[in-house]
Coordinates of N, CA and C in Angstrom, one line a residue:
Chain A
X1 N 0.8 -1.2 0.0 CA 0.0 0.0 0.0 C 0.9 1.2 0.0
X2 N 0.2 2.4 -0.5 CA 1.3 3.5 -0.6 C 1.3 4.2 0.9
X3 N 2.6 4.4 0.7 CA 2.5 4.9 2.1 C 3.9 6.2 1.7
X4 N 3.8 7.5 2.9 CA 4.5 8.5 2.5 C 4.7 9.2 4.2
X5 N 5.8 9.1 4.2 CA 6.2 9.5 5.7 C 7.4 10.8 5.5
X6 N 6.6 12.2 5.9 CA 7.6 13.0 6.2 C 8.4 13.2 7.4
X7 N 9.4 14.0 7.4 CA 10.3 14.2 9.0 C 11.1 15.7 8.3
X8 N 11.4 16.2 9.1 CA 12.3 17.2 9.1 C 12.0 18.6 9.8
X9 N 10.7 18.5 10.2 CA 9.6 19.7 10.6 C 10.6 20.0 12.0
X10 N 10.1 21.3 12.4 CA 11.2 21.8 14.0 C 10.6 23.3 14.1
X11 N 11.1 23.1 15.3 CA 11.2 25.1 15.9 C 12.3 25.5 15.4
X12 N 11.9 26.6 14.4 CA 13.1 27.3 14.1 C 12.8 28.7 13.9
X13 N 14.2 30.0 14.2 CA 13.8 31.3 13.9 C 13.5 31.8 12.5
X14 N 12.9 33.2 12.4 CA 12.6 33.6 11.5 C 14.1 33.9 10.8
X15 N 14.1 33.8 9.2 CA 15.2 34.0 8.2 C 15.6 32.8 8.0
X16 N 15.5 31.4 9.0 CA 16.6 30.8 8.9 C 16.0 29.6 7.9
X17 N 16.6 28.5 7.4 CA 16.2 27.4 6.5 C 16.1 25.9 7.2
X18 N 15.1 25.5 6.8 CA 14.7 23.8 7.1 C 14.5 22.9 6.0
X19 N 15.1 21.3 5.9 CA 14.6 21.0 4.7 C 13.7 19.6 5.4
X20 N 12.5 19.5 4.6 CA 11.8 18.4 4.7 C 12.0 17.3 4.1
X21 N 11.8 16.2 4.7 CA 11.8 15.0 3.3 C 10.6 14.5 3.7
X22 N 10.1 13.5 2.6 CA 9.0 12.7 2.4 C 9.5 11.4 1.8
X23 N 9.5 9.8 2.6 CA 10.1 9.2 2.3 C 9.1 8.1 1.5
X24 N 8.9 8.2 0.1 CA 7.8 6.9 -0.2 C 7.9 5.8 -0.7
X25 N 6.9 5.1 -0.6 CA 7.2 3.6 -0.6 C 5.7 3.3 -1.2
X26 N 5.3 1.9 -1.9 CA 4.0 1.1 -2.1 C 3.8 1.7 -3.6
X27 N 4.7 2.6 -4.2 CA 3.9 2.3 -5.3 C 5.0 2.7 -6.6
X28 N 5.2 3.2 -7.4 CA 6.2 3.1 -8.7 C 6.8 4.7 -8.8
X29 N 7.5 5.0 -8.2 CA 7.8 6.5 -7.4 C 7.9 7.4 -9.1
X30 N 9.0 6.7 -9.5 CA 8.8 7.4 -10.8 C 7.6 7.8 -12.1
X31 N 6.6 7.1 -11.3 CA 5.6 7.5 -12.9 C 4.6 8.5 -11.8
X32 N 4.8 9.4 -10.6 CA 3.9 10.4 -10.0 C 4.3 11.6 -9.8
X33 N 3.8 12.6 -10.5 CA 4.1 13.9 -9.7 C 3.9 13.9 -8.0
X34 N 5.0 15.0 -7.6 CA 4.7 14.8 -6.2 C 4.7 16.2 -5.5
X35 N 3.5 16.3 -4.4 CA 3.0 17.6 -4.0 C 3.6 17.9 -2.2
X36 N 4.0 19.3 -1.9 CA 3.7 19.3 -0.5 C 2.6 20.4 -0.6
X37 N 1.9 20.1 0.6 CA 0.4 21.0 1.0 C 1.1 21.6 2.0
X38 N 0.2 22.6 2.8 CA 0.5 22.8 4.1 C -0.7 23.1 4.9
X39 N -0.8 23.1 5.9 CA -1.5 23.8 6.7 C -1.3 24.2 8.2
X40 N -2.0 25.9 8.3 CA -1.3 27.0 9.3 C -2.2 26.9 10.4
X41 N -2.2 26.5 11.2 CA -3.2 26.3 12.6 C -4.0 27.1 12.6
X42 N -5.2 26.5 12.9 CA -6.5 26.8 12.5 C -6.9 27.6 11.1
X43 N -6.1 27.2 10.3 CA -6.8 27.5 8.7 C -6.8 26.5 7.9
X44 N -7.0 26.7 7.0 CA -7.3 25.8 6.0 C -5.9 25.3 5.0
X45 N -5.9 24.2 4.2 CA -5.3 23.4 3.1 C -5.1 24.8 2.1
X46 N -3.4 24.9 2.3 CA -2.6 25.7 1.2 C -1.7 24.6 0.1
X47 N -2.0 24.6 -0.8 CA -1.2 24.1 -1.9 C 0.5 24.4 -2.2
X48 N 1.5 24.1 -1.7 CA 2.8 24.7 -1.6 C 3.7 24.4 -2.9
X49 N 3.7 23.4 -3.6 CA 4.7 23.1 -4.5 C 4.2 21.8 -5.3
X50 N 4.9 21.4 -6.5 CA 4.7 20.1 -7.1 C 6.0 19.7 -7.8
X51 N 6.5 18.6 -7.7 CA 7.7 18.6 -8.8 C 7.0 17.1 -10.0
X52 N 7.5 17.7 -11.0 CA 6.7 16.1 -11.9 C 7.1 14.9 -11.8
X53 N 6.3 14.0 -12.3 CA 7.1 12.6 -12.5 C 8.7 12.3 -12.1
X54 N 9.1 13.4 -13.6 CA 10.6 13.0 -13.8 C 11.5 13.6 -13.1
X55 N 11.1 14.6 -12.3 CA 12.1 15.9 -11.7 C 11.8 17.0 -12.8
X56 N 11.6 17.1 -13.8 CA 12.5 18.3 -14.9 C 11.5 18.9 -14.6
X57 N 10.2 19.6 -14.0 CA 9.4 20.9 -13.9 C 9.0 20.4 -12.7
X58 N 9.2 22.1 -11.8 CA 8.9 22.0 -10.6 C 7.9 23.5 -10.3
X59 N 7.2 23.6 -9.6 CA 6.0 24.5 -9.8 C 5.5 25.0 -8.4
X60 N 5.3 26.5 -8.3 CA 5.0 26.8 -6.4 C 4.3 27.6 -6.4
X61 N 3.3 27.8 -5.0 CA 2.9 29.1 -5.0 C 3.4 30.0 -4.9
X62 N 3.1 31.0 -5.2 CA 3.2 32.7 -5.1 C 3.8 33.0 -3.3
X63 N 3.3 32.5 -2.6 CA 3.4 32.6 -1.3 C 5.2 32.4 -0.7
X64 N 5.9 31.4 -1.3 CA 6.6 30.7 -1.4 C 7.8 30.6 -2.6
X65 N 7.5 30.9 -3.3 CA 8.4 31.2 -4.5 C 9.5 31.9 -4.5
X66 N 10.8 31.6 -5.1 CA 11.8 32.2 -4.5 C 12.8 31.8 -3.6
X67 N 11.8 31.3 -2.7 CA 12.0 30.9 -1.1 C 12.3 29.5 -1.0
X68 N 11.1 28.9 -1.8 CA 11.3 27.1 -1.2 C 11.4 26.5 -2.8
X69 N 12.1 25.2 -2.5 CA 12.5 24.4 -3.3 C 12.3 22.9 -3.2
X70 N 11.5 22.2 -4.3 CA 10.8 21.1 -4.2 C 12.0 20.2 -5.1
X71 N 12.4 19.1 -5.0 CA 13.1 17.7 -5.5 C 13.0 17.1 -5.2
X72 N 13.7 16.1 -5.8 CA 13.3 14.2 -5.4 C 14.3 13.2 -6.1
X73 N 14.6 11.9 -5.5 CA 15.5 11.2 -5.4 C 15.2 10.1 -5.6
X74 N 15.3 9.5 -6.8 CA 14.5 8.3 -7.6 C 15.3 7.0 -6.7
X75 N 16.6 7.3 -6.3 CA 17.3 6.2 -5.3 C 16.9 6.0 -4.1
X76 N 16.4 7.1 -3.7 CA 16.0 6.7 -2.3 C 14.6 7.2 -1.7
X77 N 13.8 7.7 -3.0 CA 12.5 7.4 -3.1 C 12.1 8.4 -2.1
X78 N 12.8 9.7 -2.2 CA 12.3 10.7 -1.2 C 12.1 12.0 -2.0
X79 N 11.1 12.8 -1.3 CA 11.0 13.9 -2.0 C 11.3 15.1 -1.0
X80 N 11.5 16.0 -1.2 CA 12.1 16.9 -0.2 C 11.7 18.4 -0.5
X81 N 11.7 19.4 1.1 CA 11.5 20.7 0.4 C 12.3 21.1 1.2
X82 N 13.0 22.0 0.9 CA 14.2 23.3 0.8 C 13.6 24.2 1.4
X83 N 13.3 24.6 2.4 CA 12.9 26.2 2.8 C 13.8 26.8 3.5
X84 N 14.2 28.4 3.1 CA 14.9 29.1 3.3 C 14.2 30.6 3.4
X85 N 14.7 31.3 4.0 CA 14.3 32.8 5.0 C 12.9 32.4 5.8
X86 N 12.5 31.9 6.0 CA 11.3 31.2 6.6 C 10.7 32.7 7.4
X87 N 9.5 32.4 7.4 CA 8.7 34.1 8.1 C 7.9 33.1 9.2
X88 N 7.2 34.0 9.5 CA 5.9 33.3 11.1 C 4.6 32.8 9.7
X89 N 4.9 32.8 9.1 CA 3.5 33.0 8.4 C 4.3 31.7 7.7
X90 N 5.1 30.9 7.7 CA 5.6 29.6 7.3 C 4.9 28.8 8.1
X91 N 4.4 28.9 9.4 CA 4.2 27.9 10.6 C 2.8 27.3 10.2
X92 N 3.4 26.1 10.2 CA 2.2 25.1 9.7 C 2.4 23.9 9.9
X93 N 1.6 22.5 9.3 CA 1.8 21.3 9.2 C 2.2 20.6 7.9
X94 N 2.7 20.5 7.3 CA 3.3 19.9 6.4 C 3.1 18.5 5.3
X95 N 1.8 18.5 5.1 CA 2.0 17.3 4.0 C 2.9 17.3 2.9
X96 N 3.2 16.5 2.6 CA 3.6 15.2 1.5 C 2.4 14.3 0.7
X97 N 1.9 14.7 -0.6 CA 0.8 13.9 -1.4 C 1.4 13.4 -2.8
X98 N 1.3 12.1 -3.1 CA 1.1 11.8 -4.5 C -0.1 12.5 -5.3
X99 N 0.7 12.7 -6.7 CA -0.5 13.1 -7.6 C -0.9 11.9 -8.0
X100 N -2.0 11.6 -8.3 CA -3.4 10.7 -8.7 C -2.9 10.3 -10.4
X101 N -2.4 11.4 -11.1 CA -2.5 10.9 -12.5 C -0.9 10.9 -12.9
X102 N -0.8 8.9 -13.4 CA 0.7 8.5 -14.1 C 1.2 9.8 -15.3
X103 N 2.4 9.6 -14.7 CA 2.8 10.8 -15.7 C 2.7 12.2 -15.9
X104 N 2.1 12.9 -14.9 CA 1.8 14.2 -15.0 C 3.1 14.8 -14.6
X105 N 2.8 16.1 -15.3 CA 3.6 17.2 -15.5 C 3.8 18.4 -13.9
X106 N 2.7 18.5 -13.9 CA 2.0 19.6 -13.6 C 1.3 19.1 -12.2
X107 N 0.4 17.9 -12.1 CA -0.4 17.7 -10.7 C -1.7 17.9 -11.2
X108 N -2.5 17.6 -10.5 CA -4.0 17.7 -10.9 C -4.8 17.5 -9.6
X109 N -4.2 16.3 -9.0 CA -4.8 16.3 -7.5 C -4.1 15.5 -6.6
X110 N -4.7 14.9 -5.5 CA -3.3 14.4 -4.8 C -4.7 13.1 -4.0
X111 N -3.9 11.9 -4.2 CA -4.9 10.6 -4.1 C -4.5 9.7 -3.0
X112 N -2.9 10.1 -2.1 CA -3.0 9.8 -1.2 C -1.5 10.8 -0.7
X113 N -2.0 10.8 1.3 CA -1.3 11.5 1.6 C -0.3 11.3 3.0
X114 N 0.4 11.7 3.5 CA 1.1 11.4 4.5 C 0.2 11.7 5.8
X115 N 0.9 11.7 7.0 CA 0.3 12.7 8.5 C 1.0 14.2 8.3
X116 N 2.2 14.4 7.7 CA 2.0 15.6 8.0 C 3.9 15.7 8.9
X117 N 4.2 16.8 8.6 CA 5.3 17.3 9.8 C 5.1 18.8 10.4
X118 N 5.5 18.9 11.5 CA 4.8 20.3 12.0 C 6.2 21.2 12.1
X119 N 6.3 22.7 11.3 CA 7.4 23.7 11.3 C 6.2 24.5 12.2
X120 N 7.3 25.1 12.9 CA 7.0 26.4 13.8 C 8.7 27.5 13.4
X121 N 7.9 28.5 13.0 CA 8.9 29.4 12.9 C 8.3 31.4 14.0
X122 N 9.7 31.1 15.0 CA 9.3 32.3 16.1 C 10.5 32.0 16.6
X123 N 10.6 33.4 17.1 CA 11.7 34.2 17.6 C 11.7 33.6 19.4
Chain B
X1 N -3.5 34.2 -7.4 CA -3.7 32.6 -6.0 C -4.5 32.9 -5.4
X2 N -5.6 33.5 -5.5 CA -7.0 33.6 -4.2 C -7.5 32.3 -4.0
X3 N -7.9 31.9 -2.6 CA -8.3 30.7 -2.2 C -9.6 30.7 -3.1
X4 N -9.9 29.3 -3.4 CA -11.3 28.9 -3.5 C -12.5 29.4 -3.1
X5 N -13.5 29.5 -3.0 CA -14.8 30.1 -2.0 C -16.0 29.2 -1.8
X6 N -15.8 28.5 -0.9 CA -16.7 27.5 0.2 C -16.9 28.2 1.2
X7 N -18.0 28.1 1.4 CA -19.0 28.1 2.8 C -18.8 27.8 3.6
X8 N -18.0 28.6 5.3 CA -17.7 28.1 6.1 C -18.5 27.3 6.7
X9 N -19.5 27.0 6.2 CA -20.0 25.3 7.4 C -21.7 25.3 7.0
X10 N -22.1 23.8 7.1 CA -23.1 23.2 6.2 C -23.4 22.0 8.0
X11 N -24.5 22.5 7.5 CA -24.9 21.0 8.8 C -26.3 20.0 7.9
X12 N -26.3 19.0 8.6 CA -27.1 18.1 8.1 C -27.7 17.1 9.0
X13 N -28.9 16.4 8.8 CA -29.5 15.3 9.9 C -29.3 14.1 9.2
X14 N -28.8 12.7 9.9 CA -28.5 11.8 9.6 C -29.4 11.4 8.8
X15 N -29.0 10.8 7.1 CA -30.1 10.5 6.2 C -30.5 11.6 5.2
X16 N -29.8 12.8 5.5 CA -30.4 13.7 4.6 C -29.0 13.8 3.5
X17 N -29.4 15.0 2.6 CA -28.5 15.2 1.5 C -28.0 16.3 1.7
X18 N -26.2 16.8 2.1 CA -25.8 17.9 1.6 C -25.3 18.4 0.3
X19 N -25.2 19.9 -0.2 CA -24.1 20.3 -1.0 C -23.5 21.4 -0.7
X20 N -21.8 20.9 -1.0 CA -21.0 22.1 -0.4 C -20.8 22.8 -1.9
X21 N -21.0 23.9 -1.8 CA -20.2 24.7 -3.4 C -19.0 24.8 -3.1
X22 N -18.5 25.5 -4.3 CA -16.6 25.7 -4.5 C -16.9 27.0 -5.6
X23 N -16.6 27.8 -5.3 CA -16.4 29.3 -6.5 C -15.3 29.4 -6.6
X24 N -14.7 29.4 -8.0 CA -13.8 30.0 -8.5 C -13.9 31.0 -9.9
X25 N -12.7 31.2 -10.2 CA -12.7 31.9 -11.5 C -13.0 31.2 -13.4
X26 N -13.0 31.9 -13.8 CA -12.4 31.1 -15.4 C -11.3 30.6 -15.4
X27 N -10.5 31.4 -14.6 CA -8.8 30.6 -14.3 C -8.9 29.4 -14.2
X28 N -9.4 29.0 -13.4 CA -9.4 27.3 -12.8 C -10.1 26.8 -12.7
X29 N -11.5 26.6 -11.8 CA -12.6 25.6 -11.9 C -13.3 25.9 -13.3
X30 N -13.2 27.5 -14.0 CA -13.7 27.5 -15.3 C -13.2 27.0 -16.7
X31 N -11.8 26.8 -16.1 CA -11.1 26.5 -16.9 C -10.8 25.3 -17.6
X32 N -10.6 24.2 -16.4 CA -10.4 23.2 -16.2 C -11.5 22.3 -15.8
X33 N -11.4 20.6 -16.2 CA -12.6 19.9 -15.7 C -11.2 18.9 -14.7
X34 N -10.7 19.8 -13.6 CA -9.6 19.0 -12.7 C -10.0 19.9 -11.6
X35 N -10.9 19.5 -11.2 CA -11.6 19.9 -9.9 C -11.6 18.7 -8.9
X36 N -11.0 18.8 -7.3 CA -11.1 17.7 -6.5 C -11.9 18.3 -5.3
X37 N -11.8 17.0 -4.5 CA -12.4 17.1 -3.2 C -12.0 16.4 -2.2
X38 N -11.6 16.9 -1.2 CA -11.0 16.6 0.0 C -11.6 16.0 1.2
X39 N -11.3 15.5 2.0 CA -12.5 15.4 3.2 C -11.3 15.1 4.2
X40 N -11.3 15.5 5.5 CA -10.2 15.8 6.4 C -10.7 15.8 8.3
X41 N -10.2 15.0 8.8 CA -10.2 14.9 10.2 C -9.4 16.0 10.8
X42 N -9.5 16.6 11.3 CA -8.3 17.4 11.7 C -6.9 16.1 12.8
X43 N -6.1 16.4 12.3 CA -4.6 15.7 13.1 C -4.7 14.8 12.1
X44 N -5.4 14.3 11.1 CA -5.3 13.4 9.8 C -4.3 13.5 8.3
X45 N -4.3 12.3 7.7 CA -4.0 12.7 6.6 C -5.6 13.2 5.9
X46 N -5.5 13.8 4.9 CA -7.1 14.2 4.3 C -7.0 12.9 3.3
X47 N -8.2 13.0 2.5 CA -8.8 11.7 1.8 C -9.2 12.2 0.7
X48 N -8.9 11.6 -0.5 CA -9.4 12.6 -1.8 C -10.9 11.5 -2.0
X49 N -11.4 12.7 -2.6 CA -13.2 11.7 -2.4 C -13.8 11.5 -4.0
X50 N -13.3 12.8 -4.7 CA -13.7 13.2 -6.1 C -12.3 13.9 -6.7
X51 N -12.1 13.4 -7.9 CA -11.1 14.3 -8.8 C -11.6 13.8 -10.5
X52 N -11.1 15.1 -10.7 CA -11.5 15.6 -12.4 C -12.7 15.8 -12.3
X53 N -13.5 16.2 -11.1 CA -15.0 16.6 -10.9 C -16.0 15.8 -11.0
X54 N -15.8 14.9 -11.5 CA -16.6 13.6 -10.6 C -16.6 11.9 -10.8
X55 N -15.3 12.2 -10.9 CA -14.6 10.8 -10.4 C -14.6 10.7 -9.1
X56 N -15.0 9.1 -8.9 CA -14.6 8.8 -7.3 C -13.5 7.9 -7.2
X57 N -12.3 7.6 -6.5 CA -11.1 6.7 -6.4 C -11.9 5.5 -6.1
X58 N -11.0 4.5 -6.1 CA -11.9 2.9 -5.7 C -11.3 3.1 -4.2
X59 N -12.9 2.7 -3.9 CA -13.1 2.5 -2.2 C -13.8 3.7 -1.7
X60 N -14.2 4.5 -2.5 CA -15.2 5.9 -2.2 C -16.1 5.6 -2.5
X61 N -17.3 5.7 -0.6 CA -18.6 5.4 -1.4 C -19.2 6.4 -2.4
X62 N -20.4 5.7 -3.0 CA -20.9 5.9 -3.9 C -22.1 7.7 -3.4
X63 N -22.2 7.4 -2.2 CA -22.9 8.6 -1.4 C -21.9 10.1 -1.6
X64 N -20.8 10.0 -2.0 CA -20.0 11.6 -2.5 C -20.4 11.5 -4.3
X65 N -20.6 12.6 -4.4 CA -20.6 12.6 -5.7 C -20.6 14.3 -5.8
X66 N -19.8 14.7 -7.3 CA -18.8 15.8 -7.9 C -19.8 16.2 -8.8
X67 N -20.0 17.8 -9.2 CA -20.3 18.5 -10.5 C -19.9 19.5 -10.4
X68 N -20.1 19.8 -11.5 CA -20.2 21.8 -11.7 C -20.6 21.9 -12.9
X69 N -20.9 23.9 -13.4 CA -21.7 24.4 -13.5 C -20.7 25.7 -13.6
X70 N -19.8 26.3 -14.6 CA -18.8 27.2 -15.1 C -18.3 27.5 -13.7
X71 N -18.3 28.1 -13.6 CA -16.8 28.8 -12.0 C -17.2 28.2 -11.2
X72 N -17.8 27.7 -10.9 CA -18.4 26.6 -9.4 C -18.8 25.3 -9.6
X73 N -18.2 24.9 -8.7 CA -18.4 23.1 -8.5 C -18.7 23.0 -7.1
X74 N -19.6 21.9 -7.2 CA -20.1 21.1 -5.7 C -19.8 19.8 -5.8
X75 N -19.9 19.6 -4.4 CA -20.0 17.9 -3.6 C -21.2 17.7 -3.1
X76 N -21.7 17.0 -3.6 CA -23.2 16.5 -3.1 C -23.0 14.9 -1.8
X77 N -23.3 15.0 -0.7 CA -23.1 14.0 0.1 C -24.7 13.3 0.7
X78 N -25.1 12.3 0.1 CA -26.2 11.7 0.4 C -26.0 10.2 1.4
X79 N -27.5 10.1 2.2 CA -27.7 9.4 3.1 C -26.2 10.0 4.1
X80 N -26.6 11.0 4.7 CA -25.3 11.4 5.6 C -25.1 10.2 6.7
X81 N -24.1 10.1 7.3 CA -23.9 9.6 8.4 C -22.7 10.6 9.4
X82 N -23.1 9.9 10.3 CA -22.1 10.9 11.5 C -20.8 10.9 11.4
X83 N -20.1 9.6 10.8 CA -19.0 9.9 10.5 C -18.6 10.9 9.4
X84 N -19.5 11.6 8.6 CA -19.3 12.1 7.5 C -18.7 13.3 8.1
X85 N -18.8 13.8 9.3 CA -18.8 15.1 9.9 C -17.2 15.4 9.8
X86 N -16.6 16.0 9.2 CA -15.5 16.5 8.8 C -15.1 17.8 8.4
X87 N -13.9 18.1 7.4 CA -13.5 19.3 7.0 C -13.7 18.6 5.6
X88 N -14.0 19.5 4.8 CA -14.2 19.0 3.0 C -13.7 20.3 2.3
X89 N -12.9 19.9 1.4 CA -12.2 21.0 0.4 C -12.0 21.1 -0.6
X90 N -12.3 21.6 -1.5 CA -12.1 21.6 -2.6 C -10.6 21.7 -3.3
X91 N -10.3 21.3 -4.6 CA -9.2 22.2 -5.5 C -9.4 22.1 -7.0
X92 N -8.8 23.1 -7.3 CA -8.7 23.2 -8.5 C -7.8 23.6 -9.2
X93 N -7.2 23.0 -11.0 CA -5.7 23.3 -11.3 C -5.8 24.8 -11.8
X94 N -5.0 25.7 -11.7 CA -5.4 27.0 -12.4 C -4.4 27.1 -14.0
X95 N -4.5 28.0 -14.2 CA -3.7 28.8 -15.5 C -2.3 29.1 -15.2
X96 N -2.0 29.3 -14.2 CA -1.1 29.2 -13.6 C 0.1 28.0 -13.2
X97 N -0.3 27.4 -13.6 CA -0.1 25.7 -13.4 C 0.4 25.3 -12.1
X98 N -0.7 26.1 -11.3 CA -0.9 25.5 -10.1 C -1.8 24.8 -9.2
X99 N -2.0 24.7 -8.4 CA -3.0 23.8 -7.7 C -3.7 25.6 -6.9
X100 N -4.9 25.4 -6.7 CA -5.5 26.3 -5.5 C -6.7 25.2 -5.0
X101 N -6.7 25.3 -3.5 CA -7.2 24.8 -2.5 C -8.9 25.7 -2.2
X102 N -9.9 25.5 -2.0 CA -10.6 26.2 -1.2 C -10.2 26.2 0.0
X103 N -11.5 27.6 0.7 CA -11.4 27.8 2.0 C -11.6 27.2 3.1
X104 N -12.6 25.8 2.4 CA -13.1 24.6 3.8 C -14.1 25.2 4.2
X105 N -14.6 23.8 4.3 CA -16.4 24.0 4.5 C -16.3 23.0 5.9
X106 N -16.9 23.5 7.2 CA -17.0 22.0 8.1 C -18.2 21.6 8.0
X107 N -18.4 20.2 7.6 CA -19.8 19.7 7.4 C -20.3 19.5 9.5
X108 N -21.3 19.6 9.8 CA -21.7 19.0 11.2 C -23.4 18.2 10.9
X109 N -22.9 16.9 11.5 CA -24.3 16.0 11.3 C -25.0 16.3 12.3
X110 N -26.0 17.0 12.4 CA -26.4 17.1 13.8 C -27.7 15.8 14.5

């Protein structure tokens, strides 16, 4: 079964960088785009990043752009995010989702998902 | 990137029928027929219920069901049950070739 386990989440200050990974397993890592979400205590599901299938196009919100960096590691079947100058408005929970459709570019939806890693970013 | 626009909160009596809407623009839900739907425990992973607007994955009952109707899409959830009582969210891919999330709707069975 697919299964997708993040780690890397922490208390850390404002400006500074954290990188997440997402380690997966249960299903054919190379034929899925792969997404992180987030979410900011007590709000709602933000869309953060996607990288495709193959690595070569990687895609972010506006929120985030600039700042964070989405990859992945066909050997060790992890996908990872890069974040750097990190603000209070970063502090959230962190999914990790497969995209639903073989071979996409781009992402379309996300069909299964991790628990999550929790960043707190404060002074 | 403006969030989606769902209705913060929909209640229902066990057995009846809800629907949550989803507004967007021509950008995305008008754009596109890649409209999803989320359903979410809070401390959970969330659960995709509908994608491409009204597809269900295998193993989703047949009680969720997807449409829309140019900038707006709904989830229709029949014969409710108390477990249904969740966070439900929409998305949609935009022009942008991004993903945007709605704002979350909490369903309550009362």
């Amino acid at each position: 079964q697919v299964q997708l386990v993040e780690s890397g989440g922490g208390v850390v200050q404002p400006g500074a960088s954290l990188r997440l990974s997402c380690a997966a397993s249960g299903f054919t890592f190379t034929n899925y785009a792969m997404h992180w979400v987030r979410q900011a205590p007590g709000k709602g599901l933000e869309w953060v990043a996607v990288i495709s299938y193959d690595g070569s196009h990687q895609f972010y919100a506006d929120s985030v752009k600039g700042r964070f960096s989405i990859s992945r590691d066909t050997s060790t079947q992890t996908v990872s995010l890069q974040m750097n100058s990190l603000k209070s408005e970063d502090t959230a929970l962190y999914f990790c989702a497969k995209d639903g459709r073989v071979g996409s570019t781009t992402g379309r939806s996300a069909d299964h998902w991790g628990q999550g890693t929790l960043v707190t970013v404060s002074s | 990137q403006s969030a989606l626009t769902q209705p913060a909160s929909v209640s229902g009596s066990p057995g009846q029928s809800i629907t949550i809407s989803c507004t967007g623009t021509s950008s995305d839900i008008g754009h596109y027929n890649s409209v999803s739907w989320y359903q979410h425990y809070p401390g959970r992973a969330p659960k995709l219920l509908i994608f491409d607007v009204t597809n269900r994955p295998s193993g989703i009952s047949s009680r969720f069901s997807g449409s829309k109707s140019g900038n707006t899409a709904s989830l229709t959830i029949s014969g409710l049950l108390t477990e249904d009582e969740a966070d439900y969210y929409c998305s949609s891919y935009t022009t942008d070739t991004t993903l945007v999330f709605g704002t979350g709707t909490r369903l309550t069975v009362l």
